[in-house]
Amino acid sequence: MTDTPTQLFIGGSWSDAADGATMPVDDPATGEILAHVADAGAKDAQRAEEAAVQAQEEWARAAPRVRSEILRRAYEIVIERTDELAHLMTAEMGKPLAEARGEVAYAAEFFRWFSEEAVRIEGGHGVLPDGRNRMLLSRRPVGPCLLITPWNFPLAMGTRKIGPAIAAGCTMILKPAPQTPLSSLALAAILKEAGLPDGVLNVVTTSRAGEVCEPLLRGGRIRKLSFTGSTNVGRLLLAQSAEAVVRTSMELGGNAPFIVFEDADLDKAVDGAMVAKMRNMGEACTAANRFFVHSSLAEEFGRRLAERMGALVVGPGTRDGVDVGPLIDRAGRAKVEELVADAVERGARVLVGGRTPEGPGCFYPPTVLTDVASDSRLMDTEIFGPVAAILTFDDEDEVIRRANDTPWGLVGYVFTEGLDRALRVSERLEVGMVGVNTGLVSNPAAPFGGVKQSGLGREGGRVGLDEFLEYQYLAVPVR
Ligand code: NAP
């Protein structure tokens, strides 16, 4: 912790906020203050914008191989420092160390993946239909970007944006969530060490998100916004981006259905449920939010899930053997408590958990609710906590209709042993991603993203790079 930077990273140098403001970073397991980091204001944002704009032209001309090798070096350094980065993440965010190590590997993989993609940005050449004109197509970086990330995956949400932006030749300003700025600052130091030129990446940590971001979006010099966070904030930022017609990528909230059909393998379904629900203590946009279980299996599924959930060890993420760390803060935990109380009031039965423990830290126990009424608030709210809510169904058409009955469409999970059914149901689900007999879809080589109010565009995969590139077409008549 002692070596972790706590200042703003602008133009390749570390500095305090112009007005000297700082903000505390808390450990959610104890409530203790871990560090004070610089709290940027509008003046700092302007300075970061200037640095990104100044660096853009030269960076766009850097050879793809140069960009690729910086990413590759950064990948190697991140992997070498897995333990250090995992401890930092656990301290500021709360996830158990084993999960934090997993996130370091996942985050690093975006750098490796995009280091490989950086040298494969292709254009094209063609003869137009009139036979005389030629078309030359090239791909160019979109320009300086604003990247805004949430607290739930402090490292991976950054690398998933920084990786393709570097590969494409864009400069950028990263604004991490105020709860988890330390991981982003550590990442900036690693990229500098890996040889990233000054000004290509600038990091502004702040508790004044609106003051910092709105002028950047409206000012006309930032050409791209890549945002990961809640749908409500995404909507606001889309409106702010409209003024200067800023290109946007939006990775927003989810309300994932997890469907267990009567022909499912129950072992696979329970294993899948544990991953889809409990990864990151349920604080994931991909978290299963609504479990629809065929009525013939619901009791057995609920019993087995409750047994597995009840056996998980809750405690500080740094302690050996802990499976479930604290939630991010008291507000996050209060929301989970209210959603559970509302479901119980409407008739849900608590199979396990459901009671907030005494003592410090924002802990909440793994909880399984069954007989959940369809009008419960947790049916149309992201729970963002370790609570599985089970409903039953009898018919395929009915469950698809209920699964799609939400404004969100990020991911869905389908458990069935029938290939026909798996494909048929997946095609009818209004989601960007489907886990078929698996509770985990995230992979840097696959396009991650949602439909409806879960977002616009994709991150990762080959298309993740397209989000940071524009086409330029040259018309060349040949006489
Ligand atoms: P959030 O409240 O929307 O915040 C996300 C980021 O936006 C934070 O850095 C936040 O900073 C910033 N922000 C908030 N208001 C802003 C404004 N007016 N201008 C500029 N920036 C602003 O979301 P969260 O609670 O951190 O994260 C949880 C949400 O993220 C969930 O809905 C989850 O589903 C979603 N998520 C989606 C994906 C995906 O890939 N689809 C991945 C992970 C998480 P402040 O906190 O300072 O306001």
Coordinates of C-alpha atoms and ligand atoms in Angstrom, one line a residue:
M1 CA 0.0 0.0 0.0
T2 CA 2.8 2.4 0.8
D3 CA 4.0 2.6 -2.8
T4 CA 0.6 2.9 -4.3
P5 CA 0.2 6.3 -6.0
T6 CA -2.5 8.6 -4.6
Q7 CA -2.1 11.6 -6.9
L8 CA -3.6 12.5 -10.3
F9 CA -1.8 11.1 -13.3
I10 CA -1.8 13.8 -16.0
G11 CA 0.6 14.2 -18.9
G12 CA 2.8 11.4 -17.6
S13 CA 3.3 13.1 -14.2
W14 CA 1.8 12.8 -10.7
S15 CA 0.2 15.8 -9.2
D16 CA -2.2 17.0 -6.5
A17 CA -5.6 18.4 -7.4
A18 CA -5.4 22.1 -8.3
D19 CA -7.4 23.1 -5.1
G20 CA -5.5 20.5 -3.0
A21 CA -8.6 18.5 -2.3
T22 CA -8.3 14.9 -1.3
M23 CA -10.9 12.1 -0.6
P24 CA -10.7 9.1 1.6
V25 CA -10.7 5.5 0.4
D26 CA -12.3 3.1 2.8
D27 CA -11.8 -0.6 3.5
P28 CA -15.4 -2.0 3.3
A29 CA -14.4 -4.9 5.6
T30 CA -13.5 -2.7 8.5
G31 CA -14.7 0.8 7.7
E32 CA -11.1 2.1 8.2
I33 CA -9.5 4.7 5.9
L34 CA -6.9 3.1 3.7
A35 CA -5.6 6.2 2.0
H36 CA -6.4 9.7 0.9
V37 CA -6.3 10.3 -2.9
A38 CA -6.4 13.5 -4.9
D39 CA -9.9 14.7 -5.5
A40 CA -9.9 16.3 -9.0
G41 CA -12.1 19.3 -9.9
A42 CA -12.9 21.1 -13.2
K43 CA -9.4 22.6 -13.5
D44 CA -7.8 19.3 -13.3
A45 CA -10.1 17.9 -15.9
Q46 CA -9.2 20.7 -18.2
R47 CA -5.5 19.9 -17.7
A48 CA -6.1 16.2 -18.4
E49 CA -8.1 17.1 -21.5
E50 CA -5.2 19.3 -22.8
A51 CA -2.7 16.5 -22.2
A52 CA -4.9 14.0 -24.1
V53 CA -5.6 16.3 -27.0
Q54 CA -1.9 17.3 -27.3
A55 CA -0.7 13.7 -27.3
Q56 CA -3.4 12.5 -29.8
E57 CA -1.8 13.3 -33.2
E58 CA 1.6 11.7 -32.5
W59 CA 0.1 8.7 -30.8
A60 CA -2.2 8.0 -33.7
R61 CA 1.0 7.8 -35.9
A62 CA 2.8 5.4 -33.5
A63 CA 3.4 2.1 -35.3
P64 CA 0.9 -0.6 -34.4
R65 CA 3.8 -2.8 -33.3
V66 CA 4.9 -0.1 -30.8
R67 CA 1.3 0.1 -29.4
S68 CA 1.1 -3.7 -29.3
E69 CA 4.4 -4.1 -27.4
I70 CA 3.5 -1.6 -24.8
L71 CA 0.4 -3.5 -24.1
R72 CA 2.3 -6.8 -24.0
R73 CA 4.8 -5.4 -21.5
A74 CA 2.0 -4.1 -19.4
Y75 CA 0.3 -7.5 -19.5
E76 CA 3.5 -9.1 -18.2
I77 CA 4.0 -6.6 -15.4
V78 CA 0.4 -7.0 -14.3
I79 CA 0.8 -10.8 -14.2
E80 CA 4.1 -10.5 -12.3
R81 CA 2.4 -8.2 -9.7
T82 CA -0.7 -10.3 -9.3
D83 CA -0.4 -10.6 -5.6
E84 CA 0.3 -7.0 -4.9
L85 CA -2.6 -5.9 -7.2
A86 CA -5.0 -8.5 -5.7
H87 CA -4.3 -7.2 -2.2
L88 CA -4.9 -3.7 -3.2
M89 CA -8.2 -4.6 -4.9
T90 CA -9.4 -6.6 -1.9
A91 CA -8.5 -3.8 0.4
E92 CA -10.5 -1.1 -1.4
M93 CA -13.3 -3.2 -2.8
G94 CA -13.7 -6.2 -0.4
K95 CA -13.7 -9.2 -2.7
P96 CA -11.9 -12.3 -1.3
L97 CA -8.2 -12.6 -2.4
A98 CA -8.8 -15.6 -4.6
E99 CA -11.4 -13.7 -6.6
A100 CA -9.1 -10.6 -6.7
R101 CA -6.3 -12.8 -8.2
G102 CA -8.8 -14.1 -10.7
E103 CA -9.7 -10.5 -11.6
V104 CA -6.1 -9.6 -12.1
A105 CA -5.7 -12.5 -14.6
Y106 CA -8.9 -11.5 -16.4
A107 CA -7.9 -7.8 -16.4
A108 CA -4.4 -8.6 -17.7
E109 CA -5.9 -10.7 -20.5
F110 CA -7.5 -7.6 -22.1
F111 CA -4.0 -6.2 -22.5
R112 CA -2.7 -9.4 -24.1
W113 CA -5.7 -9.8 -26.3
F114 CA -5.6 -6.2 -27.6
S115 CA -1.8 -6.3 -28.0
E116 CA -2.5 -9.1 -30.5
E117 CA -5.4 -7.2 -32.1
A118 CA -3.3 -3.9 -32.4
V119 CA -1.3 -5.3 -35.3
R120 CA -4.4 -6.6 -37.2
I121 CA -6.3 -3.4 -37.9
E122 CA -7.3 -3.8 -41.5
G123 CA -8.6 -1.5 -44.2
G124 CA -9.7 -2.4 -47.7
H125 CA -9.5 -1.7 -51.3
G126 CA -12.3 -2.2 -53.9
V127 CA -13.6 -1.3 -57.3
L128 CA -16.9 0.6 -57.0
P129 CA -19.9 -0.6 -59.1
D130 CA -19.3 2.0 -61.8
G131 CA -16.0 0.3 -62.6
R132 CA -14.0 3.5 -62.6
N133 CA -13.9 4.6 -59.0
R134 CA -11.7 2.9 -56.5
M135 CA -12.4 2.8 -52.8
L136 CA -9.6 2.9 -50.3
L137 CA -10.8 2.2 -46.7
S138 CA -8.6 2.9 -43.7
R139 CA -9.3 2.7 -39.9
R140 CA -8.3 5.7 -37.8
P141 CA -8.5 6.2 -34.1
V142 CA -11.6 8.0 -33.0
G143 CA -9.6 10.5 -31.0
P144 CA -9.3 11.5 -27.3
C145 CA -11.6 9.4 -25.1
L146 CA -13.3 9.7 -21.7
L147 CA -13.4 6.3 -19.9
I148 CA -15.7 6.1 -16.8
T149 CA -15.6 2.9 -14.7
P150 CA -17.5 1.4 -11.7
W151 CA -16.2 0.0 -8.5
N152 CA -17.2 -3.6 -8.8
F153 CA -14.3 -4.8 -11.0
P154 CA -11.7 -2.1 -10.3
L155 CA -9.0 -3.4 -12.5
A156 CA -10.8 -5.3 -15.3
M157 CA -13.3 -2.5 -16.1
G158 CA -10.3 -0.2 -16.7
T159 CA -8.2 -2.6 -18.9
R160 CA -11.3 -3.6 -20.9
K161 CA -11.4 0.1 -22.1
I162 CA -7.7 1.1 -21.9
G163 CA -6.5 -2.0 -23.9
P164 CA -8.5 -1.3 -27.1
A165 CA -8.0 2.5 -26.8
I166 CA -4.2 2.0 -26.8
A167 CA -4.4 -0.6 -29.5
A168 CA -6.5 1.8 -31.7
G169 CA -4.2 4.8 -31.1
C170 CA -6.5 6.8 -29.0
T171 CA -5.5 9.0 -26.0
M172 CA -7.7 8.9 -23.0
I173 CA -8.8 10.3 -19.6
L174 CA -9.9 7.6 -17.1
K175 CA -12.2 8.5 -14.3
P176 CA -12.5 5.5 -11.9
A177 CA -15.2 5.1 -9.3
P178 CA -14.3 7.1 -6.1
Q179 CA -14.7 3.9 -3.9
T180 CA -11.8 2.1 -5.8
P181 CA -9.3 4.6 -7.3
L182 CA -6.2 2.9 -6.1
S183 CA -6.3 0.0 -8.6
S184 CA -6.5 2.5 -11.5
L185 CA -3.6 4.6 -10.2
A186 CA -1.5 1.4 -9.8
L187 CA -2.4 0.5 -13.4
A188 CA -1.4 4.0 -14.6
A189 CA 2.0 3.5 -13.0
I190 CA 2.4 0.1 -14.7
L191 CA 1.5 1.5 -18.1
K192 CA 4.1 4.3 -17.6
E193 CA 6.7 1.6 -16.7
A194 CA 5.7 -0.3 -19.8
G195 CA 6.6 2.7 -22.0
L196 CA 3.3 4.4 -22.7
P197 CA 4.1 7.9 -23.9
D198 CA 3.1 10.9 -21.7
G199 CA -0.4 12.1 -22.1
V200 CA -1.8 9.0 -23.8
L201 CA -3.4 7.9 -20.5
N202 CA -4.5 10.4 -17.8
V203 CA -6.2 9.3 -14.6
V204 CA -8.4 11.7 -12.7
T205 CA -9.7 10.4 -9.4
T206 CA -12.6 12.5 -8.1
S207 CA -15.7 12.6 -5.9
R208 CA -17.1 15.3 -8.2
A209 CA -18.0 13.2 -11.2
G210 CA -20.4 15.7 -12.8
E211 CA -18.1 18.7 -12.4
V212 CA -15.2 16.8 -14.0
C213 CA -17.0 14.9 -16.8
E214 CA -19.8 17.1 -18.0
P215 CA -17.6 19.9 -19.5
L216 CA -15.4 17.2 -21.1
L217 CA -18.4 15.7 -22.8
R218 CA -20.0 19.0 -23.9
G219 CA -16.7 20.7 -24.9
G220 CA -16.2 19.1 -28.3
R221 CA -12.6 18.0 -27.9
I222 CA -13.4 14.5 -26.4
R223 CA -14.6 12.4 -29.3
K224 CA -15.6 9.2 -27.5
L225 CA -17.2 8.2 -24.2
S226 CA -16.9 4.6 -23.0
F227 CA -19.0 4.2 -19.8
T228 CA -19.6 1.2 -17.5
G229 CA -22.1 1.7 -14.7
S230 CA -25.8 2.0 -14.0
T231 CA -28.4 2.6 -16.6
N232 CA -29.6 5.8 -14.9
V233 CA -26.2 7.4 -15.1
G234 CA -25.7 6.0 -18.6
R235 CA -28.9 7.8 -19.7
L236 CA -27.7 11.1 -18.2
L237 CA -24.3 10.8 -20.0
L238 CA -25.9 9.9 -23.3
A239 CA -27.9 13.2 -23.0
Q240 CA -24.7 15.1 -22.2
S241 CA -22.9 13.4 -25.1
A242 CA -25.6 14.5 -27.6
E243 CA -24.5 18.1 -27.6
A244 CA -21.1 17.6 -29.2
V245 CA -22.2 14.3 -30.9
V246 CA -19.7 12.3 -28.9
R247 CA -19.5 8.6 -29.9
T248 CA -20.6 6.4 -27.1
S249 CA -20.2 2.8 -25.8
M250 CA -22.4 2.0 -22.9
E251 CA -22.1 -1.1 -20.6
L252 CA -25.0 -0.7 -18.3
G253 CA -27.0 -2.6 -15.7
G254 CA -28.6 -6.1 -16.0
N255 CA -31.4 -8.1 -14.6
A256 CA -30.3 -11.6 -15.7
P257 CA -32.8 -14.5 -15.9
F258 CA -31.4 -17.9 -14.9
I259 CA -33.7 -20.5 -16.4
V260 CA -33.7 -24.2 -15.3
F261 CA -35.8 -26.4 -17.5
E262 CA -37.3 -29.8 -16.5
D263 CA -34.6 -31.6 -18.6
A264 CA -31.7 -29.8 -16.9
D265 CA -28.8 -31.6 -15.2
L266 CA -29.4 -30.4 -11.6
D267 CA -25.7 -30.7 -10.7
K268 CA -24.7 -28.4 -13.5
A269 CA -27.6 -26.0 -12.7
V270 CA -26.6 -25.7 -9.0
D271 CA -22.9 -25.2 -9.9
G272 CA -23.9 -22.6 -12.5
A273 CA -26.1 -20.8 -10.1
M274 CA -23.3 -20.5 -7.6
V275 CA -21.1 -18.8 -10.1
A276 CA -23.8 -16.7 -11.8
K277 CA -25.0 -15.5 -8.4
M278 CA -21.9 -15.4 -6.1
R279 CA -19.1 -14.2 -8.4
N280 CA -18.1 -10.9 -6.8
M281 CA -20.6 -11.4 -3.9
G282 CA -23.4 -10.8 -6.4
E283 CA -22.1 -7.4 -7.2
A284 CA -21.8 -8.0 -10.9
C285 CA -23.9 -6.7 -13.9
T286 CA -23.9 -10.4 -15.1
A287 CA -25.3 -11.6 -11.7
A288 CA -28.3 -13.9 -12.0
N289 CA -31.1 -11.7 -10.6
R290 CA -34.2 -13.9 -11.3
F291 CA -34.1 -17.7 -11.0
F292 CA -36.9 -19.3 -13.0
V293 CA -37.0 -23.0 -12.1
H294 CA -39.4 -25.5 -13.6
S295 CA -42.0 -26.4 -10.9
S296 CA -41.0 -30.1 -11.0
L297 CA -37.4 -29.2 -9.9
A298 CA -37.9 -26.1 -7.8
E299 CA -38.0 -27.7 -4.4
E300 CA -34.9 -29.8 -5.0
F301 CA -33.0 -26.9 -6.7
G302 CA -33.8 -24.6 -3.8
R303 CA -32.8 -27.1 -1.2
R304 CA -29.4 -27.8 -2.9
L305 CA -28.7 -24.2 -3.6
A306 CA -29.5 -23.2 0.0
E307 CA -27.1 -25.9 1.2
R308 CA -24.3 -24.7 -0.9
M309 CA -24.9 -21.0 -0.2
G310 CA -25.2 -21.7 3.6
A311 CA -21.8 -23.4 3.6
L312 CA -20.0 -20.3 2.2
V313 CA -17.7 -18.5 4.7
V314 CA -18.3 -14.8 5.1
G315 CA -15.6 -12.5 6.3
P316 CA -12.8 -10.1 5.4
G317 CA -11.5 -10.9 1.9
T318 CA -7.9 -11.0 3.2
R319 CA -8.7 -13.9 5.6
D320 CA -7.8 -17.5 4.5
G321 CA -10.8 -19.6 3.6
V322 CA -13.2 -16.7 3.1
D323 CA -15.6 -17.1 0.2
V324 CA -17.8 -14.0 0.6
G325 CA -16.4 -10.5 1.4
P326 CA -18.3 -7.4 2.5
L327 CA -20.5 -5.4 0.1
I328 CA -19.1 -2.2 -1.1
D329 CA -20.7 0.2 1.4
R330 CA -23.5 0.7 3.8
A331 CA -25.8 2.1 1.1
G332 CA -25.3 -1.0 -1.0
R333 CA -26.1 -3.3 1.9
A334 CA -29.2 -1.3 3.0
K335 CA -30.5 -1.7 -0.6
V336 CA -30.1 -5.5 -0.4
E337 CA -31.8 -5.6 3.1
E338 CA -34.8 -3.6 1.8
L339 CA -35.2 -5.8 -1.3
V340 CA -35.2 -8.9 0.9
A341 CA -37.7 -7.4 3.4
D342 CA -40.0 -6.4 0.5
A343 CA -39.9 -9.9 -1.0
V344 CA -40.6 -11.5 2.4
E345 CA -43.5 -9.2 3.0
R346 CA -45.0 -10.4 -0.3
G347 CA -44.8 -14.0 0.7
A348 CA -41.2 -15.2 -0.1
R349 CA -39.7 -17.9 2.2
V350 CA -36.1 -17.5 3.4
L351 CA -34.3 -20.9 2.9
V352 CA -31.0 -19.6 4.2
G353 CA -29.5 -16.2 5.2
G354 CA -31.5 -13.1 5.2
R355 CA -30.2 -11.6 8.5
T356 CA -27.6 -8.8 8.6
P357 CA -24.8 -9.8 11.0
E358 CA -23.8 -7.5 13.9
G359 CA -20.4 -5.7 13.9
P360 CA -18.2 -3.6 11.7
G361 CA -18.0 -4.0 7.9
C362 CA -20.7 -4.2 5.3
F363 CA -21.3 -7.9 5.4
Y364 CA -24.5 -9.6 4.2
P365 CA -25.0 -13.4 4.3
P366 CA -25.6 -15.6 1.2
T367 CA -29.4 -15.8 1.0
V368 CA -31.9 -18.0 -0.9
L369 CA -35.5 -16.9 -1.2
T370 CA -38.2 -19.1 -2.7
D371 CA -41.9 -18.7 -3.6
V372 CA -40.9 -15.1 -4.6
A373 CA -43.9 -13.1 -5.9
S374 CA -43.6 -11.7 -9.4
D375 CA -44.4 -8.2 -8.2
S376 CA -41.5 -8.1 -5.6
R377 CA -39.2 -5.2 -6.1
L378 CA -36.1 -7.4 -6.6
M379 CA -37.7 -8.6 -9.9
D380 CA -37.1 -5.3 -11.5
T381 CA -34.1 -4.0 -9.5
E382 CA -30.5 -5.2 -9.7
I383 CA -30.0 -6.8 -6.3
F384 CA -26.2 -6.4 -6.4
G385 CA -25.8 -8.7 -3.4
P386 CA -25.6 -12.4 -2.5
V387 CA -29.4 -13.0 -2.8
A388 CA -30.9 -15.7 -5.0
A389 CA -34.6 -15.2 -5.7
I390 CA -36.5 -18.3 -7.0
L391 CA -39.7 -18.3 -8.9
T392 CA -41.3 -21.3 -10.7
F393 CA -42.7 -21.8 -14.2
D394 CA -44.4 -24.6 -16.2
D395 CA -44.2 -23.7 -19.8
E396 CA -41.4 -22.6 -22.2
D397 CA -43.3 -19.8 -23.9
E398 CA -44.4 -18.5 -20.5
V399 CA -40.8 -18.4 -19.1
I400 CA -39.4 -16.7 -22.1
R401 CA -42.1 -14.0 -21.9
R402 CA -41.4 -13.5 -18.2
A403 CA -37.6 -13.5 -18.7
N404 CA -38.0 -10.8 -21.5
D405 CA -40.4 -8.7 -19.4
T406 CA -37.7 -6.2 -18.3
P407 CA -36.1 -3.1 -19.8
W408 CA -32.7 -4.7 -19.4
G409 CA -31.0 -7.3 -21.7
L410 CA -27.4 -8.0 -20.7
V411 CA -27.2 -11.7 -20.2
G412 CA -29.3 -14.8 -19.6
Y413 CA -28.6 -18.3 -18.4
V414 CA -30.3 -21.4 -19.8
F415 CA -30.0 -24.9 -18.3
T416 CA -31.3 -27.8 -20.4
E417 CA -29.8 -31.0 -21.7
G418 CA -31.6 -30.5 -25.1
L419 CA -29.6 -28.8 -27.8
D420 CA -32.7 -27.8 -29.7
R421 CA -34.2 -26.2 -26.7
A422 CA -30.9 -24.4 -25.8
L423 CA -30.7 -22.8 -29.2
R424 CA -34.4 -22.1 -29.5
V425 CA -34.6 -20.4 -26.1
S426 CA -31.3 -18.5 -26.5
E427 CA -32.5 -17.1 -29.8
R428 CA -35.7 -15.8 -28.2
L429 CA -34.1 -14.2 -25.2
E430 CA -33.6 -10.5 -25.6
V431 CA -30.1 -10.4 -24.3
G432 CA -26.6 -9.8 -25.6
M433 CA -25.1 -12.9 -24.1
V434 CA -26.3 -16.3 -23.0
G435 CA -24.6 -18.9 -20.8
V436 CA -25.8 -22.3 -21.9
N437 CA -25.3 -24.7 -19.0
T438 CA -22.7 -22.4 -17.5
G439 CA -22.8 -19.5 -15.1
L440 CA -19.9 -17.6 -16.6
V441 CA -19.8 -15.8 -19.9
S442 CA -17.1 -13.2 -19.5
N443 CA -14.1 -13.7 -21.6
P444 CA -11.7 -11.1 -23.1
A445 CA -11.9 -12.7 -26.5
A446 CA -15.7 -12.6 -26.7
P447 CA -17.9 -9.5 -27.4
F448 CA -19.4 -8.5 -24.0
G449 CA -22.4 -6.3 -23.9
G450 CA -26.2 -5.9 -23.8
V451 CA -29.3 -5.0 -25.7
K452 CA -32.3 -2.8 -24.7
Q453 CA -31.4 -0.6 -21.7
S454 CA -28.3 -2.7 -20.9
G455 CA -26.2 -0.8 -23.3
L456 CA -24.8 0.2 -26.7
G457 CA -21.8 -1.5 -28.3
R458 CA -19.5 -4.3 -27.2
E459 CA -16.3 -4.6 -25.2
G460 CA -13.7 -7.3 -25.7
G461 CA -13.4 -9.7 -28.7
R462 CA -12.4 -8.3 -32.1
V463 CA -15.3 -5.9 -32.1
G464 CA -14.1 -4.3 -28.9
L465 CA -11.5 -2.5 -31.0
D466 CA -14.0 -1.2 -33.5
E467 CA -15.5 0.9 -30.8
F468 CA -12.3 3.0 -30.8
L469 CA -11.9 3.2 -34.6
E470 CA -13.5 5.2 -37.4
Y471 CA -13.6 4.4 -41.0
Q472 CA -12.1 6.7 -43.6
Y473 CA -13.0 6.1 -47.2
L474 CA -11.0 7.6 -50.1
A475 CA -12.7 7.8 -53.5
V476 CA -10.1 7.5 -56.2
P477 CA -11.2 7.7 -59.9
V478 CA -8.9 5.8 -62.2
R479 CA -8.9 7.1 -65.8
Ligands
NAP1 P1 -22.8 4.2 -11.2 O1 -23.3 4.8 -10.0 O2 -23.5 4.4 -12.5 O3 -21.3 4.8 -11.4 C1 -20.4 4.3 -12.4 C2 -19.4 5.4 -12.6 O4 -20.0 6.5 -13.2 C3 -18.7 5.8 -11.4 O5 -17.3 6.1 -11.7 C4 -19.4 7.1 -11.0 O6 -18.7 8.0 -10.2 C5 -19.7 7.7 -12.4 N1 -20.7 8.7 -12.4 C6 -21.8 8.8 -11.7 N2 -22.5 9.9 -12.0 C7 -21.8 10.6 -13.0 C8 -21.9 11.8 -13.7 N3 -23.0 12.6 -13.5 N4 -21.0 12.1 -14.6 C9 -19.9 11.3 -14.8 N5 -19.7 10.1 -14.1 C10 -20.6 9.8 -13.2 O7 -22.6 2.6 -11.1 P2 -21.8 1.9 -9.9 O8 -22.7 1.8 -8.7 O9 -20.4 2.4 -9.7 O10 -21.7 0.4 -10.6 C11 -22.7 -0.5 -10.6 C12 -23.4 -0.5 -11.9 O11 -22.6 -0.7 -13.0 C13 -24.5 -1.6 -11.9 O12 -25.7 -1.1 -12.5 C14 -23.8 -2.6 -12.9 O13 -24.8 -3.4 -13.5 C15 -23.1 -1.7 -13.8 N6 -22.0 -2.5 -14.5 C16 -22.2 -2.8 -15.8 C17 -21.2 -3.6 -16.4 C18 -21.4 -4.0 -17.9 O14 -20.4 -4.3 -18.5 N7 -22.6 -3.9 -18.4 C19 -20.1 -4.0 -15.7 C20 -19.9 -3.6 -14.4 C21 -20.9 -2.9 -13.8 P3 -19.4 8.5 -8.8 O15 -19.6 7.2 -8.0 O16 -18.5 9.5 -8.2 O17 -20.7 9.1 -9.1

